Amino acid sequence: MRETKGGRTGLPASTTPSLDLLFDLLSNSRRRYALYHLNDQPDGVATIEELATNVITLERTTETGDVSGNQTVGGALETDSSELQSGVQLELQHVHLPKLEEAGIIEHDRRSEMVRYWRQPSLEEWLEHAQYKEMG
């Protein structure tokens, strides 16, 4: 992760993101799913591959109600394809992670493909509520 002279690059703990920003960040399911995973990590760190896998699993769970994340199509079990995984990873890298990074919520190291979540109490309050409502 990139370090600066002053330490971490996320929002200072005393800075509270506006409600407009929080709701904008949480308005996209793939961003929410990535944040759910990062928030669940003790150190707030995950690889982009882990985030993409989690996003795919949660998408399938919310679509089918199947907590295993498996999806049945025409009686056949559909597994994660490398094409789907790559597509979700690219979308995370080029759309969602930059938006979260610009907001000071995460730091994305493009060389190592690692993402670090900078905990924000106001975001976590809404994130936990959204996760409870969405995942039951």
Short mmCIF file of C-alpha atoms in Angstrom, two decimals:
data_model
loop_
_atom_site.label_atom_id
_atom_site.label_comp_id
_atom_site.label_asym_id
_atom_site.label_seq_id
_atom_site.Cartn_x
_atom_site.Cartn_y
_atom_site.Cartn_z
CA MET A 1 0.00 0.00 0.00
CA ARG A 2 1.11 3.50 -0.74
CA GLU A 3 2.23 5.47 2.27
CA THR A 4 2.50 9.23 2.55
CA LYS A 5 4.58 11.32 4.91
CA GLY A 6 1.52 11.92 7.09
CA GLY A 7 0.55 8.24 7.24
CA ARG A 8 -2.55 6.81 5.65
CA THR A 9 -4.20 8.50 2.70
CA GLY A 10 -7.86 7.93 3.69
CA LEU A 11 -10.19 10.51 5.19
CA PRO A 12 -9.11 11.67 8.63
CA ALA A 13 -11.13 10.03 11.41
CA SER A 14 -12.65 13.42 12.28
CA THR A 15 -13.94 13.90 8.71
CA THR A 16 -17.46 12.64 8.19
CA PRO A 17 -18.49 12.05 4.59
CA SER A 18 -21.73 13.79 3.62
CA LEU A 19 -24.93 11.75 3.40
CA ASP A 20 -25.07 12.51 -0.31
CA LEU A 21 -21.63 10.96 -0.78
CA LEU A 22 -22.43 7.95 1.42
CA PHE A 23 -25.67 7.20 -0.39
CA ASP A 24 -23.99 7.70 -3.76
CA LEU A 25 -21.27 5.21 -2.81
CA LEU A 26 -23.84 2.70 -1.51
CA SER A 27 -26.20 3.14 -4.47
CA ASN A 28 -24.39 0.54 -6.58
CA SER A 29 -24.70 -3.11 -5.51
CA ARG A 30 -21.19 -4.08 -6.67
CA ARG A 31 -19.67 -1.26 -4.59
CA ARG A 32 -21.78 -2.33 -1.61
CA TYR A 33 -20.78 -5.97 -2.01
CA ALA A 34 -17.09 -5.03 -2.19
CA LEU A 35 -17.49 -2.87 0.91
CA TYR A 36 -19.32 -5.66 2.77
CA HIS A 37 -16.32 -7.91 2.17
CA LEU A 38 -13.75 -5.26 3.12
CA ASN A 39 -15.69 -4.33 6.26
CA ASP A 40 -15.76 -8.00 7.31
CA GLN A 41 -11.96 -8.31 7.08
CA PRO A 42 -10.18 -7.74 10.42
CA ASP A 43 -7.48 -5.67 8.72
CA GLY A 44 -9.74 -4.20 6.01
CA VAL A 45 -7.50 -5.61 3.25
CA ALA A 46 -8.42 -7.81 0.29
CA THR A 47 -7.25 -8.56 -3.22
CA ILE A 48 -9.28 -7.48 -6.23
CA GLU A 49 -9.75 -11.17 -7.06
CA GLU A 50 -11.27 -11.79 -3.61
CA LEU A 51 -13.56 -8.78 -4.02
CA ALA A 52 -14.72 -9.95 -7.46
CA THR A 53 -15.41 -13.46 -6.17
CA ASN A 54 -17.40 -12.05 -3.26
CA VAL A 55 -19.36 -9.73 -5.57
CA ILE A 56 -20.30 -12.64 -7.85
CA THR A 57 -21.33 -14.80 -4.90
CA LEU A 58 -23.48 -12.06 -3.39
CA GLU A 59 -25.09 -11.24 -6.74
CA ARG A 60 -26.10 -14.85 -7.13
CA THR A 61 -27.29 -15.02 -3.54
CA THR A 62 -29.52 -11.98 -3.89
CA GLU A 63 -30.86 -13.14 -7.27
CA THR A 64 -31.73 -16.68 -6.19
CA GLY A 65 -31.87 -16.58 -2.41
CA ASP A 66 -29.35 -19.47 -2.46
CA VAL A 67 -26.74 -18.75 0.23
CA SER A 68 -24.24 -21.06 -1.50
CA GLY A 69 -24.01 -18.57 -4.37
CA ASN A 70 -24.73 -21.29 -6.95
CA GLN A 71 -27.15 -20.60 -9.74
CA THR A 72 -29.14 -23.20 -11.60
CA VAL A 73 -29.84 -22.55 -15.26
CA GLY A 74 -31.94 -25.07 -17.20
CA GLY A 75 -31.26 -27.71 -14.56
CA ALA A 76 -27.49 -27.37 -14.88
CA LEU A 77 -25.30 -25.86 -12.21
CA GLU A 78 -23.59 -22.71 -13.47
CA THR A 79 -20.17 -22.13 -11.94
CA ASP A 80 -18.08 -18.96 -11.89
CA SER A 81 -16.53 -18.59 -15.29
CA SER A 82 -13.18 -16.94 -15.77
CA GLU A 83 -14.88 -14.52 -18.18
CA LEU A 84 -17.37 -13.37 -15.52
CA GLN A 85 -14.60 -13.12 -12.92
CA SER A 86 -12.45 -11.03 -15.30
CA GLY A 87 -15.37 -8.78 -16.17
CA VAL A 88 -16.23 -8.08 -12.55
CA GLN A 89 -12.55 -7.47 -11.71
CA LEU A 90 -12.23 -4.99 -14.58
CA GLU A 91 -15.39 -3.17 -13.53
CA LEU A 92 -14.13 -2.96 -9.95
CA GLN A 93 -10.72 -1.69 -11.08
CA HIS A 94 -11.97 0.91 -13.54
CA VAL A 95 -15.30 2.06 -12.10
CA HIS A 96 -15.99 1.23 -8.47
CA LEU A 97 -12.61 1.24 -6.74
CA PRO A 98 -11.57 4.61 -8.23
CA LYS A 99 -14.85 6.12 -6.98
CA LEU A 100 -14.28 4.73 -3.49
CA GLU A 101 -10.64 5.85 -3.56
CA GLU A 102 -11.59 9.36 -4.66
CA ALA A 103 -13.97 9.52 -1.69
CA GLY A 104 -11.11 8.53 0.65
CA ILE A 105 -12.83 5.28 1.69
CA ILE A 106 -10.27 2.86 0.26
CA GLU A 107 -6.74 2.78 -1.06
CA HIS A 108 -6.10 0.68 -4.15
CA ASP A 109 -2.54 -0.42 -4.94
CA ARG A 110 -2.66 -1.20 -8.64
CA ARG A 111 0.67 -3.04 -8.72
CA SER A 112 -0.16 -5.54 -5.99
CA GLU A 113 -3.92 -5.47 -6.74
CA MET A 114 -4.56 -5.02 -3.03
CA VAL A 115 -7.32 -2.85 -1.58
CA ARG A 116 -7.28 -1.36 1.91
CA TYR A 117 -10.48 -0.08 3.49
CA TRP A 118 -10.19 2.98 5.73
CA ARG A 119 -12.90 2.54 8.32
CA GLN A 120 -15.46 5.35 8.50
CA PRO A 121 -18.00 5.05 11.33
CA SER A 122 -20.72 6.96 9.46
CA LEU A 123 -20.30 4.75 6.38
CA GLU A 124 -20.22 1.57 8.45
CA GLU A 125 -23.50 2.48 10.13
CA TRP A 126 -25.30 2.67 6.77
CA LEU A 127 -23.31 -0.21 5.31
CA GLU A 128 -24.29 -2.56 8.14
CA HIS A 129 -27.93 -1.50 7.81
CA ALA A 130 -27.85 -2.09 4.04
CA GLN A 131 -26.20 -5.50 4.50
CA TYR A 132 -28.80 -6.52 7.06
CA LYS A 133 -31.68 -5.46 4.80
CA GLU A 134 -30.14 -6.96 1.68
CA MET A 135 -28.74 -10.22 3.03
CA GLY A 136 -31.21 -10.81 5.85
#
